[in-house]
């Protein structure tokens, strides 16, 4: 489950410290709020997730396709 590792404030902070693309950092911060949305306004959770997925896909489209075999 990605929320256990990626969607944490410490991940967003680390990405900021490493000068990661601000749009990526903003997306991570927005995903960190999903648990709060689920508990406060659960009826909006599905819509929020769909919007975040759209943002992520649009962001991914700004990068060149990866053609290598190794990424690390």
PDB file of C-alpha atoms in Angstrom:
ATOM      1  CA  UNK A   1       0.000   0.000   0.000  1.00  0.00           C
ATOM      2  CA  UNK A   2       1.629   3.226  -1.204  1.00  0.00           C
ATOM      3  CA  UNK A   3       0.067   5.323   1.527  1.00  0.00           C
ATOM      4  CA  UNK A   4       2.238   3.563   4.097  1.00  0.00           C
ATOM      5  CA  UNK A   5       5.452   4.767   2.481  1.00  0.00           C
ATOM      6  CA  UNK A   6       4.973   7.541  -0.048  1.00  0.00           C
ATOM      7  CA  UNK A   7       2.162   9.679   1.319  1.00  0.00           C
ATOM      8  CA  UNK A   8       3.800  10.776   4.524  1.00  0.00           C
ATOM      9  CA  UNK A   9       4.836  14.286   5.561  1.00  0.00           C
ATOM     10  CA  UNK A  10       8.411  13.068   6.019  1.00  0.00           C
ATOM     11  CA  UNK A  11       8.473  11.975   2.371  1.00  0.00           C
ATOM     12  CA  UNK A  12       7.284  15.400   1.193  1.00  0.00           C
ATOM     13  CA  UNK A  13       9.795  17.150   3.452  1.00  0.00           C
ATOM     14  CA  UNK A  14      12.646  14.967   2.178  1.00  0.00           C
ATOM     15  CA  UNK A  15      11.675  15.639  -1.428  1.00  0.00           C
ATOM     16  CA  UNK A  16      11.602  19.389  -0.697  1.00  0.00           C
ATOM     17  CA  UNK A  17      15.036  19.190   0.901  1.00  0.00           C
ATOM     18  CA  UNK A  18      16.326  17.374  -2.181  1.00  0.00           C
ATOM     19  CA  UNK A  19      14.905  20.122  -4.438  1.00  0.00           C
ATOM     20  CA  UNK A  20      12.403  17.808  -6.078  1.00  0.00           C
ATOM     21  CA  UNK A  21       9.930  19.229  -8.582  1.00  0.00           C
ATOM     22  CA  UNK A  22       7.507  21.371  -6.553  1.00  0.00           C
ATOM     23  CA  UNK A  23       4.503  19.883  -8.372  1.00  0.00           C
ATOM     24  CA  UNK A  24       5.512  16.426  -7.135  1.00  0.00           C
ATOM     25  CA  UNK A  25       5.966  17.687  -3.588  1.00  0.00           C
ATOM     26  CA  UNK A  26       2.572  19.423  -3.689  1.00  0.00           C
ATOM     27  CA  UNK A  27       0.972  16.208  -4.906  1.00  0.00           C
ATOM     28  CA  UNK A  28       2.539  14.227  -2.056  1.00  0.00           C
ATOM     29  CA  UNK A  29       1.291  16.817   0.467  1.00  0.00           C
ATOM     30  CA  UNK A  30      -2.215  16.603  -1.000  1.00  0.00           C
ATOM     31  CA  UNK A  31      -2.118  12.814  -0.726  1.00  0.00           C
ATOM     32  CA  UNK A  32      -1.058  13.127   2.915  1.00  0.00           C
ATOM     33  CA  UNK A  33      -4.440  14.734   3.565  1.00  0.00           C
ATOM     34  CA  UNK A  34      -6.476  11.751   2.335  1.00  0.00           C
ATOM     35  CA  UNK A  35      -6.770  10.195   5.783  1.00  0.00           C
ATOM     36  CA  UNK A  36      -8.107  13.486   7.166  1.00  0.00           C
ATOM     37  CA  UNK A  37     -10.597  13.772   4.324  1.00  0.00           C
ATOM     38  CA  UNK A  38     -11.733  10.203   4.947  1.00  0.00           C
ATOM     39  CA  UNK A  39     -12.461  10.950   8.603  1.00  0.00           C
ATOM     40  CA  UNK A  40     -13.934  14.437   8.206  1.00  0.00           C
ATOM     41  CA  UNK A  41     -15.783  14.310   4.885  1.00  0.00           C
ATOM     42  CA  UNK A  42     -15.794  10.669   3.748  1.00  0.00           C
ATOM     43  CA  UNK A  43     -18.347  11.352   1.017  1.00  0.00           C
ATOM     44  CA  UNK A  44     -15.715  13.431  -0.828  1.00  0.00           C
ATOM     45  CA  UNK A  45     -12.879  10.927  -0.537  1.00  0.00           C
ATOM     46  CA  UNK A  46     -13.494   9.119  -3.828  1.00  0.00           C
ATOM     47  CA  UNK A  47     -13.703  12.401  -5.763  1.00  0.00           C
ATOM     48  CA  UNK A  48     -10.518  13.670  -4.122  1.00  0.00           C
ATOM     49  CA  UNK A  49      -8.659  10.463  -4.988  1.00  0.00           C
ATOM     50  CA  UNK A  50      -9.780  10.691  -8.611  1.00  0.00           C
ATOM     51  CA  UNK A  51      -8.611  14.317  -8.821  1.00  0.00           C
ATOM     52  CA  UNK A  52      -5.235  13.392  -7.329  1.00  0.00           C
ATOM     53  CA  UNK A  53      -4.872  10.549  -9.819  1.00  0.00           C
ATOM     54  CA  UNK A  54      -5.597  12.986 -12.639  1.00  0.00           C
ATOM     55  CA  UNK A  55      -2.977  15.390 -11.288  1.00  0.00           C
ATOM     56  CA  UNK A  56      -0.438  12.575 -11.055  1.00  0.00           C
ATOM     57  CA  UNK A  57      -1.118  11.416 -14.608  1.00  0.00           C
ATOM     58  CA  UNK A  58      -0.826  14.966 -15.967  1.00  0.00           C
ATOM     59  CA  UNK A  59       2.434  15.398 -14.106  1.00  0.00           C
ATOM     60  CA  UNK A  60       3.794  12.125 -15.473  1.00  0.00           C
ATOM     61  CA  UNK A  61       2.986  13.268 -19.002  1.00  0.00           C
ATOM     62  CA  UNK A  62       5.492  16.109 -18.599  1.00  0.00           C
ATOM     63  CA  UNK A  63       8.387  13.639 -18.396  1.00  0.00           C
ATOM     64  CA  UNK A  64      10.065  11.803 -21.241  1.00  0.00           C
ATOM     65  CA  UNK A  65       9.258   8.085 -21.454  1.00  0.00           C
ATOM     66  CA  UNK A  66      11.774   5.901 -19.663  1.00  0.00           C
ATOM     67  CA  UNK A  67      13.574   3.652 -22.121  1.00  0.00           C
ATOM     68  CA  UNK A  68      16.338   2.255 -19.938  1.00  0.00           C
ATOM     69  CA  UNK A  69      16.438  -1.001 -18.064  1.00  0.00           C
ATOM     70  CA  UNK A  70      17.876   0.392 -14.845  1.00  0.00           C
ATOM     71  CA  UNK A  71      16.438   3.309 -12.924  1.00  0.00           C
ATOM     72  CA  UNK A  72      18.596   3.388  -9.825  1.00  0.00           C
TER      73      UNK A  72
END
